[in-house]
Every structure is written in structure tokens, then in C-alpha cells.
Amino acid sequence: MTHTRKGRVARRRRVRVGILLLVSLVAGCTAPDSGAGPSAVLLDPANPEWTRPSPPEWRARFETSQGEFVVEVVREHAPIGVDRFYNLVRLGYYDDTRFHRVSEGYIAQFGLHGNPRVNAAWLHRQIPDDPAHGSNVRGTLAFAMSPEPNTRNTQIYINLEDNLRNDVEPFAIFGRVVEGMNVLDRLYSGYGEQSGSGVRQGRQGPIVEGGNEYLDREFPLLDRIVRATLVESRPPGG
């Protein structure tokens, strides 16, 4: 009986060890590397991948900490800006970034990367201006910019209300939210202008240099973009 009991215990131990080893192997194969750095393409704005022209019309889905929203974009409204936005979405630039500026009843702004190395690579990669287009009504979006010409880069703002007073400035509205506007209404706005004032104020240095680590430490309630993906494109006239 003693030998039989010992044999059963030994078998159970072997089975348990085997299960633990299998779990470890599976985890090692499937778990993402939390310490992985940014992809090479994100660190190289000169890569030809960033120059791919967008479709005439397309949509992108943004998964956020408050839910999902979808934007519809029309290239004709701002060709230079839309091509830049298309490739930023397509190549994952906005993944795991923060809504660093949310002003209640005004705008939600995003587009500074979570990794300081990526921010440094893109700091001086501005694009030429498109002609002014459209109106800043609720749900529309455009590139943020400073008063100087040709300062659009990676930051996007979405109008949370009708902001027609901004139509006197040369914003090129190129898209609108077509699903999930209520998600944007739920974004945390308690920090107002403190967490990431606009391009015009020029006080975003700590975000550029510190990325998500800085924002999560100093402004932990900010909502985030988990992932942005292309979900639809339409042929001309479609």
C-alpha cells in the first residue's frame, strides 16, 4: 500500500509539473512582450511607407478606454493632411496613446506618441497646409496647428460641440465621427488645459519628452486610445 500510494503521489507530481511547463510554454509563445520598444517604421518618418496615398474615402475605428468610435474621412477635403492621417492610422502610430487635451464642450485632442523616441523622430516632420475647408461643427476633425503656416504634424482634434468661432481660422476639416460620438462625450475632461494645452500654447514639452510615463504619472485619469485601425475604404463615387 505504501509503495502504491507513493507511486500515485509521484505520478500526480509529474502531471502537475507537466501542466505547469505546458502553461509556461504557451504563455511564452502568445504573451506580448511588455518591454518591446516602438517598431522601426515609427522611428523612421522618412520611410516610404509614410507616403502612401489614402483612398478617396475611408473609415477608421478607434478603440478607447471609454468604448469605440468610427471616423469617416474624405481625401478631397484635405489631400495632404488625409494622406498623413491615413498612414498614421495604418501603421499604428496612435495605438496606446492618450487624449492629452480634453476641454469639456470644446474639443478632444490626441496625437502625441507614448514613446519619447517616437516623439523625437516626428518633432520636425510637419506637412504643408491644405486650403481651409469646412466648418467646426460637432463631430468634425482636423489637424491641430499653431498660427504659423505649415505646422500640422500628428495631432488631431475632434469638435465636441459646434465651434463655429474657429471657422475664421484656416483649419482644413477632413472628417467626421459617424459612430460613437457618445464615447467622446465620456472622455475625462477634469484636467482641462492643464494636461496638454494645444499646439498654439507651446507647452507640450513634458509630454513630448516623457510620453505615456509622464502622462500616466501626472494625469492618471486621462482616457486612452487602445488601437486605431482602418475598417473601410470606398472607390471613387462609391
mmCIF file of C-alpha atoms in Angstrom:
data_model
loop_
_atom_site.group_PDB
_atom_site.id
_atom_site.type_symbol
_atom_site.label_atom_id
_atom_site.label_comp_id
_atom_site.label_asym_id
_atom_site.label_seq_id
_atom_site.Cartn_x
_atom_site.Cartn_y
_atom_site.Cartn_z
ATOM 1 C CA MET A 1 0.000 0.000 0.000
ATOM 2 C CA THR A 2 2.823 2.347 0.873
ATOM 3 C CA HIS A 3 4.562 1.806 -2.472
ATOM 4 C CA THR A 4 1.269 2.205 -4.327
ATOM 5 C CA ARG A 5 0.492 5.477 -2.541
ATOM 6 C CA LYS A 6 3.987 6.786 -3.221
ATOM 7 C CA GLY A 7 3.590 5.861 -6.881
ATOM 8 C CA ARG A 8 0.323 7.759 -7.156
ATOM 9 C CA VAL A 9 1.855 10.833 -5.493
ATOM 10 C CA ALA A 10 4.831 10.702 -7.832
ATOM 11 C CA ARG A 11 2.570 10.443 -10.893
ATOM 12 C CA ARG A 12 0.487 13.397 -9.697
ATOM 13 C CA ARG A 13 3.638 15.457 -9.235
ATOM 14 C CA ARG A 14 4.822 14.600 -12.731
ATOM 15 C CA VAL A 15 1.456 15.519 -14.213
ATOM 16 C CA ARG A 16 1.409 18.797 -12.292
ATOM 17 C CA VAL A 17 4.924 19.677 -13.415
ATOM 18 C CA GLY A 18 3.991 18.809 -16.989
ATOM 19 C CA ILE A 19 0.948 21.078 -16.880
ATOM 20 C CA LEU A 20 2.982 23.933 -15.451
ATOM 21 C CA LEU A 21 5.603 23.523 -18.156
ATOM 22 C CA LEU A 22 2.921 23.484 -20.867
ATOM 23 C CA VAL A 23 1.303 26.622 -19.473
ATOM 24 C CA SER A 24 4.682 28.340 -19.377
ATOM 25 C CA LEU A 25 5.417 27.405 -22.969
ATOM 26 C CA VAL A 26 2.035 28.614 -24.205
ATOM 27 C CA ALA A 27 2.382 31.870 -22.297
ATOM 28 C CA GLY A 28 5.835 32.404 -23.696
ATOM 29 C CA CYS A 29 4.551 31.935 -27.232
ATOM 30 C CA THR A 30 1.435 34.085 -27.002
ATOM 31 C CA ALA A 31 2.011 36.791 -24.430
ATOM 32 C CA PRO A 32 3.101 40.153 -25.825
ATOM 33 C CA ASP A 33 6.479 41.482 -24.825
ATOM 34 C CA SER A 34 5.603 44.294 -22.447
ATOM 35 C CA GLY A 35 9.105 45.659 -22.774
ATOM 36 C CA ALA A 36 9.059 45.837 -26.557
ATOM 37 C CA GLY A 37 10.008 49.190 -27.991
ATOM 38 C CA PRO A 38 8.447 51.029 -30.929
ATOM 39 C CA SER A 39 8.611 49.479 -34.380
ATOM 40 C CA ALA A 40 11.350 50.581 -36.752
ATOM 41 C CA VAL A 41 8.868 52.286 -39.083
ATOM 42 C CA LEU A 42 7.558 54.515 -36.278
ATOM 43 C CA LEU A 43 11.096 55.700 -35.622
ATOM 44 C CA ASP A 44 11.716 56.480 -39.293
ATOM 45 C CA PRO A 45 9.344 59.121 -40.700
ATOM 46 C CA ALA A 46 11.438 59.131 -43.889
ATOM 47 C CA ASN A 47 10.413 55.550 -44.654
ATOM 48 C CA PRO A 48 8.485 55.398 -47.973
ATOM 49 C CA GLU A 49 5.644 53.638 -46.155
ATOM 50 C CA TRP A 50 4.596 57.019 -44.782
ATOM 51 C CA THR A 51 3.982 58.428 -48.272
ATOM 52 C CA ARG A 52 1.282 56.011 -49.402
ATOM 53 C CA PRO A 53 -1.763 57.958 -50.699
ATOM 54 C CA SER A 54 -5.060 57.296 -48.976
ATOM 55 C CA PRO A 55 -8.223 56.042 -50.679
ATOM 56 C CA PRO A 56 -10.689 58.752 -51.743
ATOM 57 C CA GLU A 57 -12.955 57.893 -48.801
ATOM 58 C CA TRP A 58 -12.302 55.624 -45.868
ATOM 59 C CA ARG A 59 -13.124 54.939 -42.248
ATOM 60 C CA ALA A 60 -11.080 54.234 -39.149
ATOM 61 C CA ARG A 61 -12.145 52.646 -35.880
ATOM 62 C CA PHE A 62 -10.712 53.910 -32.599
ATOM 63 C CA GLU A 63 -10.865 51.556 -29.629
ATOM 64 C CA THR A 64 -10.587 53.615 -26.450
ATOM 65 C CA SER A 65 -10.826 53.219 -22.704
ATOM 66 C CA GLN A 66 -14.428 54.502 -22.974
ATOM 67 C CA GLY A 67 -15.529 52.403 -25.952
ATOM 68 C CA GLU A 68 -15.249 52.641 -29.734
ATOM 69 C CA PHE A 69 -15.890 55.396 -32.232
ATOM 70 C CA VAL A 70 -15.573 55.488 -36.016
ATOM 71 C CA VAL A 71 -14.488 58.399 -38.205
ATOM 72 C CA GLU A 72 -15.182 58.854 -41.895
ATOM 73 C CA VAL A 73 -12.564 60.691 -43.941
ATOM 74 C CA VAL A 74 -12.698 62.302 -47.398
ATOM 75 C CA ARG A 75 -9.338 62.830 -49.096
ATOM 76 C CA GLU A 76 -10.611 65.571 -51.417
ATOM 77 C CA HIS A 77 -11.240 67.853 -48.435
ATOM 78 C CA ALA A 78 -7.560 67.973 -47.403
ATOM 79 C CA PRO A 79 -5.348 65.668 -49.509
ATOM 80 C CA ILE A 80 -2.048 66.356 -47.765
ATOM 81 C CA GLY A 81 -3.462 66.037 -44.275
ATOM 82 C CA VAL A 82 -5.584 62.998 -45.076
ATOM 83 C CA ASP A 83 -2.615 61.128 -46.533
ATOM 84 C CA ARG A 84 -0.670 61.805 -43.334
ATOM 85 C CA PHE A 85 -3.595 60.764 -41.117
ATOM 86 C CA TYR A 86 -4.209 57.625 -43.195
ATOM 87 C CA ASN A 87 -0.647 56.411 -42.739
ATOM 88 C CA LEU A 88 -0.546 57.311 -39.051
ATOM 89 C CA VAL A 89 -3.595 55.112 -38.516
ATOM 90 C CA ARG A 90 -2.451 52.396 -40.927
ATOM 91 C CA LEU A 91 0.977 51.995 -39.333
ATOM 92 C CA GLY A 92 -0.194 52.068 -35.720
ATOM 93 C CA TYR A 93 1.067 55.471 -34.635
ATOM 94 C CA TYR A 94 -1.977 56.197 -32.473
ATOM 95 C CA ASP A 95 -2.020 52.848 -30.659
ATOM 96 C CA ASP A 96 -1.639 53.213 -26.874
ATOM 97 C CA THR A 97 -1.708 56.997 -26.888
ATOM 98 C CA ARG A 98 -3.624 59.414 -24.639
ATOM 99 C CA PHE A 99 -6.305 62.028 -25.199
ATOM 100 C CA HIS A 100 -3.899 64.546 -23.738
ATOM 101 C CA ARG A 101 -6.232 67.521 -24.044
ATOM 102 C CA VAL A 102 -9.961 67.252 -23.403
ATOM 103 C CA SER A 103 -11.805 70.519 -22.887
ATOM 104 C CA GLU A 104 -15.446 69.966 -21.945
ATOM 105 C CA GLY A 105 -17.844 71.392 -24.502
ATOM 106 C CA TYR A 106 -14.977 72.219 -26.844
ATOM 107 C CA ILE A 107 -12.538 69.644 -28.230
ATOM 108 C CA ALA A 108 -10.767 66.345 -27.603
ATOM 109 C CA GLN A 109 -7.175 66.236 -28.843
ATOM 110 C CA PHE A 110 -4.695 63.388 -29.354
ATOM 111 C CA GLY A 111 -1.630 62.565 -31.399
ATOM 112 C CA LEU A 112 1.467 62.791 -29.213
ATOM 113 C CA HIS A 113 3.060 59.360 -29.042
ATOM 114 C CA GLY A 114 3.539 57.400 -25.861
ATOM 115 C CA ASN A 115 7.214 56.768 -26.541
ATOM 116 C CA PRO A 116 9.601 59.749 -26.327
ATOM 117 C CA ARG A 117 11.851 58.280 -29.036
ATOM 118 C CA VAL A 118 8.968 58.337 -31.496
ATOM 119 C CA ASN A 119 8.054 61.886 -30.480
ATOM 120 C CA ALA A 120 11.648 62.971 -31.083
ATOM 121 C CA ALA A 121 11.644 61.370 -34.532
ATOM 122 C CA TRP A 122 8.442 63.181 -35.538
ATOM 123 C CA LEU A 123 9.090 66.528 -33.865
ATOM 124 C CA HIS A 124 10.095 68.290 -37.083
ATOM 125 C CA ARG A 125 8.058 66.304 -39.610
ATOM 126 C CA GLN A 126 5.418 68.935 -40.319
ATOM 127 C CA ILE A 127 3.380 68.881 -43.515
ATOM 128 C CA PRO A 128 2.305 71.774 -45.769
ATOM 129 C CA ASP A 129 -1.080 73.322 -45.180
ATOM 130 C CA ASP A 130 -4.149 72.314 -47.136
ATOM 131 C CA PRO A 131 -6.562 75.120 -48.028
ATOM 132 C CA ALA A 132 -9.126 75.878 -45.347
ATOM 133 C CA HIS A 133 -12.180 73.697 -45.671
ATOM 134 C CA GLY A 134 -15.454 73.006 -43.884
ATOM 135 C CA SER A 135 -16.866 74.116 -40.575
ATOM 136 C CA ASN A 136 -16.049 73.170 -36.983
ATOM 137 C CA VAL A 137 -19.384 71.577 -36.177
ATOM 138 C CA ARG A 138 -19.809 68.864 -33.569
ATOM 139 C CA GLY A 139 -18.092 65.609 -34.503
ATOM 140 C CA THR A 140 -15.771 67.000 -37.188
ATOM 141 C CA LEU A 141 -11.997 66.623 -37.030
ATOM 142 C CA ALA A 142 -8.863 68.262 -38.376
ATOM 143 C CA PHE A 143 -5.177 68.657 -37.606
ATOM 144 C CA ALA A 144 -4.221 70.902 -34.725
ATOM 145 C CA MET A 145 -1.764 73.606 -35.696
ATOM 146 C CA SER A 146 -0.068 76.752 -34.478
ATOM 147 C CA PRO A 147 -0.631 80.231 -36.009
ATOM 148 C CA GLU A 148 2.464 79.854 -38.186
ATOM 149 C CA PRO A 149 1.983 78.235 -41.610
ATOM 150 C CA ASN A 150 2.800 74.582 -42.278
ATOM 151 C CA THR A 151 2.797 73.380 -38.660
ATOM 152 C CA ARG A 152 0.480 70.358 -38.920
ATOM 153 C CA ASN A 153 2.158 67.162 -37.768
ATOM 154 C CA THR A 154 0.465 64.274 -35.908
ATOM 155 C CA GLN A 155 -2.068 65.890 -33.565
ATOM 156 C CA ILE A 156 -5.788 65.719 -34.299
ATOM 157 C CA TYR A 157 -8.684 67.495 -32.617
ATOM 158 C CA ILE A 158 -12.349 66.474 -32.643
ATOM 159 C CA ASN A 159 -15.047 69.055 -32.027
ATOM 160 C CA LEU A 160 -17.227 68.075 -29.073
ATOM 161 C CA GLU A 161 -19.702 70.873 -29.841
ATOM 162 C CA ASP A 162 -20.316 73.373 -32.645
ATOM 163 C CA ASN A 163 -17.238 75.590 -32.504
ATOM 164 C CA LEU A 164 -18.079 77.920 -35.360
ATOM 165 C CA ARG A 165 -15.953 80.693 -33.886
ATOM 166 C CA ASN A 166 -12.935 78.710 -35.065
ATOM 167 C CA ASP A 167 -14.055 78.890 -38.692
ATOM 168 C CA VAL A 168 -12.274 82.223 -39.070
ATOM 169 C CA GLU A 169 -9.003 80.278 -38.847
ATOM 170 C CA PRO A 170 -7.663 78.165 -41.732
ATOM 171 C CA PHE A 171 -8.477 74.697 -40.421
ATOM 172 C CA ALA A 172 -8.978 72.037 -43.079
ATOM 173 C CA ILE A 173 -11.820 69.868 -41.794
ATOM 174 C CA PHE A 174 -11.418 66.471 -43.428
ATOM 175 C CA GLY A 175 -13.568 64.017 -41.493
ATOM 176 C CA ARG A 176 -16.349 63.432 -39.018
ATOM 177 C CA VAL A 177 -17.374 60.953 -36.365
ATOM 178 C CA VAL A 178 -20.062 58.653 -37.781
ATOM 179 C CA GLU A 179 -20.355 56.213 -34.861
ATOM 180 C CA GLY A 180 -19.733 56.543 -31.138
ATOM 181 C CA MET A 181 -19.893 60.288 -30.538
ATOM 182 C CA ASN A 182 -21.196 59.456 -27.062
ATOM 183 C CA VAL A 183 -17.850 57.763 -26.397
ATOM 184 C CA LEU A 184 -16.053 61.050 -26.973
ATOM 185 C CA ASP A 185 -18.550 62.814 -24.717
ATOM 186 C CA ARG A 186 -17.473 60.476 -21.900
ATOM 187 C CA LEU A 187 -13.750 61.234 -22.127
ATOM 188 C CA TYR A 188 -12.330 62.547 -18.870
ATOM 189 C CA SER A 189 -12.130 66.341 -19.062
ATOM 190 C CA GLY A 190 -11.288 67.230 -15.463
ATOM 191 C CA TYR A 191 -7.753 68.351 -16.300
ATOM 192 C CA GLY A 192 -8.923 70.772 -18.980
ATOM 193 C CA GLU A 193 -5.998 72.643 -20.493
ATOM 194 C CA GLN A 194 -3.575 71.582 -17.758
ATOM 195 C CA SER A 195 -2.738 68.125 -19.080
ATOM 196 C CA GLY A 196 -1.792 69.056 -22.622
ATOM 197 C CA SER A 197 -2.536 72.533 -23.840
ATOM 198 C CA GLY A 198 -2.786 72.970 -27.591
ATOM 199 C CA VAL A 199 -0.062 73.345 -30.151
ATOM 200 C CA ARG A 200 -0.611 77.092 -30.051
ATOM 201 C CA GLN A 201 0.360 77.418 -26.399
ATOM 202 C CA GLY A 202 3.602 75.533 -26.979
ATOM 203 C CA ARG A 203 3.595 73.872 -23.555
ATOM 204 C CA GLN A 204 3.653 70.233 -24.601
ATOM 205 C CA GLY A 205 7.358 69.677 -23.986
ATOM 206 C CA PRO A 206 6.893 67.378 -20.965
ATOM 207 C CA ILE A 207 4.593 65.099 -22.996
ATOM 208 C CA VAL A 208 6.974 65.006 -25.946
ATOM 209 C CA GLU A 209 9.893 64.172 -23.664
ATOM 210 C CA GLY A 210 8.084 61.904 -21.198
ATOM 211 C CA GLY A 211 5.372 60.207 -23.247
ATOM 212 C CA ASN A 212 2.878 57.929 -21.545
ATOM 213 C CA GLU A 213 5.061 57.541 -18.476
ATOM 214 C CA TYR A 214 4.784 61.263 -17.785
ATOM 215 C CA LEU A 215 1.065 61.498 -18.543
ATOM 216 C CA ASP A 216 0.157 58.400 -16.542
ATOM 217 C CA ARG A 217 2.083 59.705 -13.562
ATOM 218 C CA GLU A 218 0.895 63.314 -13.611
ATOM 219 C CA PHE A 219 -2.579 62.896 -15.169
ATOM 220 C CA PRO A 220 -3.626 59.305 -14.472
ATOM 221 C CA LEU A 221 -7.313 59.813 -15.280
ATOM 222 C CA LEU A 222 -6.764 60.670 -18.934
ATOM 223 C CA ASP A 223 -8.511 58.312 -21.325
ATOM 224 C CA ARG A 224 -6.517 56.459 -23.936
ATOM 225 C CA ILE A 225 -6.651 55.148 -27.457
ATOM 226 C CA VAL A 226 -6.042 51.422 -27.256
ATOM 227 C CA ARG A 227 -5.876 50.888 -31.012
ATOM 228 C CA ALA A 228 -6.763 52.655 -34.256
ATOM 229 C CA THR A 229 -7.407 50.597 -37.389
ATOM 230 C CA LEU A 230 -8.646 51.065 -40.946
ATOM 231 C CA VAL A 231 -12.046 49.472 -41.353
ATOM 232 C CA GLU A 232 -13.401 50.647 -44.689
ATOM 233 C CA SER A 233 -12.390 52.314 -47.898
ATOM 234 C CA ARG A 234 -14.609 53.294 -50.808
ATOM 235 C CA PRO A 235 -13.856 53.570 -54.526
ATOM 236 C CA PRO A 236 -14.368 56.927 -56.222
ATOM 237 C CA GLY A 237 -18.079 57.653 -56.459
ATOM 238 C CA GLY A 238 -18.905 54.629 -54.304
#
